[in-house]
XYZ file of C-alpha atoms in Angstrom:
166
model
C -20.918 21.659 -17.372
C -20.067 23.094 -14.134
C -16.722 22.030 -11.724
C -17.526 19.028 -9.461
C -17.569 20.996 -5.984
C -14.420 21.673 -4.342
C -14.577 18.442 -1.495
C -15.204 16.231 -4.458
C -12.672 17.463 -5.807
C -10.498 16.810 -2.895
C -11.239 13.283 -2.225
C -10.833 12.520 -5.700
C -7.163 13.343 -5.231
C -6.755 11.773 -1.655
C -7.884 8.624 -3.177
C -6.145 8.951 -6.425
C -2.947 9.534 -3.803
C -3.928 6.283 -1.792
C -4.052 4.930 -5.161
C -1.130 5.064 -6.773
C 0.552 4.328 -3.307
C -1.748 1.232 -3.305
C 0.004 0.285 -7.177
C 3.199 1.267 -5.745
C 2.819 -0.888 -3.187
C 2.289 -3.639 -5.081
C 5.192 -3.700 -6.858
C 7.905 -3.465 -4.505
C 5.946 -6.145 -1.941
C 6.482 -8.606 -4.964
C 10.042 -7.470 -5.787
C 10.656 -7.613 -2.311
C 9.573 -11.630 -1.856
C 11.552 -11.835 -5.386
C 15.450 -10.699 -3.415
C 13.963 -11.568 -0.305
C 17.308 -14.502 0.742
C 14.330 -16.969 2.761
C 12.168 -18.638 0.621
C 9.306 -19.135 3.193
C 9.570 -15.504 4.194
C 9.768 -14.400 0.323
C 5.838 -16.197 -0.244
C 5.051 -14.611 2.342
C 5.745 -11.665 0.918
C 4.538 -13.098 -2.466
C 1.152 -13.314 -0.231
C 1.255 -10.259 1.014
C 1.539 -8.092 -2.584
C -1.642 -10.507 -3.568
C -3.182 -9.266 -0.677
C -1.886 -5.769 -1.584
C -3.743 -5.454 -5.049
C -6.948 -7.239 -4.325
C -7.159 -4.733 -1.936
C -6.354 -1.643 -4.808
C -9.012 -3.421 -6.325
C -11.928 -2.617 -3.382
C -10.272 1.240 -2.823
C -10.962 0.913 -7.485
C -14.285 -0.176 -6.726
C -14.888 2.637 -4.018
C -13.437 4.874 -5.865
C -16.672 4.040 -8.970
C -19.479 4.119 -6.339
C -18.415 7.045 -5.561
C -18.561 9.189 -8.858
C -13.917 9.472 -8.285
C -12.741 8.618 -11.843
C -9.499 7.693 -11.900
C -6.586 9.970 -12.625
C -3.570 8.317 -13.871
C -1.536 10.601 -13.518
C -1.312 10.443 -9.864
C -0.161 7.026 -10.625
C 2.483 7.976 -12.924
C 4.261 10.331 -10.488
C 3.752 7.609 -7.661
C 5.189 4.695 -10.355
C 8.450 7.953 -10.769
C 8.090 7.846 -6.536
C 8.987 3.677 -6.482
C 11.447 4.280 -8.559
C 13.548 6.803 -6.975
C 12.965 4.858 -3.782
C 15.562 2.213 -5.651
C 18.017 5.069 -6.029
C 18.568 5.109 -2.534
C 21.486 4.802 -0.581
C 21.652 1.474 1.172
C 25.496 1.017 2.003
C 26.333 -1.270 -1.907
C 26.546 -0.008 -4.962
C 25.745 -3.136 -7.581
C 24.757 -5.556 -5.286
C 21.444 -5.195 -2.532
C 22.679 -4.532 0.717
C 21.186 -6.749 3.903
C 19.686 -3.056 5.353
C 17.146 -3.001 2.285
C 14.770 -5.982 3.510
C 15.337 -3.536 6.508
C 14.628 -0.164 4.447
C 11.593 -1.929 2.025
C 10.082 -3.343 5.028
C 9.189 -0.111 7.207
C 7.978 1.381 4.164
C 6.257 -1.115 3.106
C 4.366 -0.975 6.693
C 4.366 2.817 7.062
C 1.554 2.585 3.525
C -0.158 -0.562 5.101
C -0.597 2.278 8.057
C -2.201 4.813 5.673
C -4.231 2.335 4.191
C -5.661 1.530 7.668
C -6.546 4.798 7.765
C -7.385 5.376 4.312
C -10.738 2.623 5.119
C -11.355 3.902 8.541
C -12.034 7.763 7.014
C -14.194 6.582 4.661
C -16.065 4.287 7.024
C -16.399 7.641 9.346
C -17.541 9.300 5.965
C -19.545 7.518 4.085
C -20.646 4.651 6.703
C -24.352 5.590 6.098
C -24.131 6.439 2.608
C -25.868 3.218 0.846
C -23.578 3.602 -2.785
C -20.587 2.114 0.542
C -20.992 -1.135 2.186
C -19.473 -0.083 5.214
C -18.905 -3.747 6.210
C -16.502 -4.056 3.418
C -15.182 -0.615 4.260
C -14.578 -2.528 8.617
C -13.357 -5.967 7.086
C -10.154 -4.095 4.798
C -9.264 -2.189 8.094
C -9.115 -4.834 9.980
C -6.693 -7.492 6.861
C -5.154 -4.242 7.087
C -4.372 -4.020 10.765
C -2.827 -7.970 9.799
C -0.691 -7.035 7.445
C 0.552 -4.331 9.366
C 1.391 -7.186 11.775
C 2.751 -9.131 9.418
C 4.904 -6.604 8.144
C 6.305 -5.370 12.024
C 7.267 -9.618 12.525
C 9.124 -9.830 8.875
C 10.882 -5.606 9.955
C 12.124 -6.913 12.822
C 13.389 -10.054 11.928
C 15.610 -7.885 9.050
C 16.734 -5.008 11.826
C 18.993 -8.337 12.850
C 21.240 -6.608 10.582
C 21.519 -3.853 12.573
C 23.175 -6.149 15.060
C 24.971 -8.369 13.493
C 22.097 -11.310 14.049
C 20.609 -13.500 10.905
């Protein structure tokens, strides 16, 4: 059996890294929603977590269409990184800090922006490939833009803790 071409190997690494990030983002968003002090924003974040889980399923489908296998090793590394992120200093030792929401929302927004870049890269590279639905990739990119706007709105509200505003 011959090794896959370098480009396919690199594509597999790239997509598996995004898959690991997407799985971590869905878990992190659910945790943030469950711990959020505002019930309405918690509901919004739970819906966002469900949307991210759907996006993750879409990524899995694209990987199958392109013949890219899932590598659970990447998922475990993503899980480890996510757990390590829980150890960040936040001004308190035993309870959740108001700063935690801000930091988590910023991290989630960065992840969503990265996901948006993934969809646009795939559309550019594989948009003419009959295995991949270009329209679906464009829809996923648009949805990522909406998610980024939502997270930016929530992030700016959470930033009020820096000045003592609720």
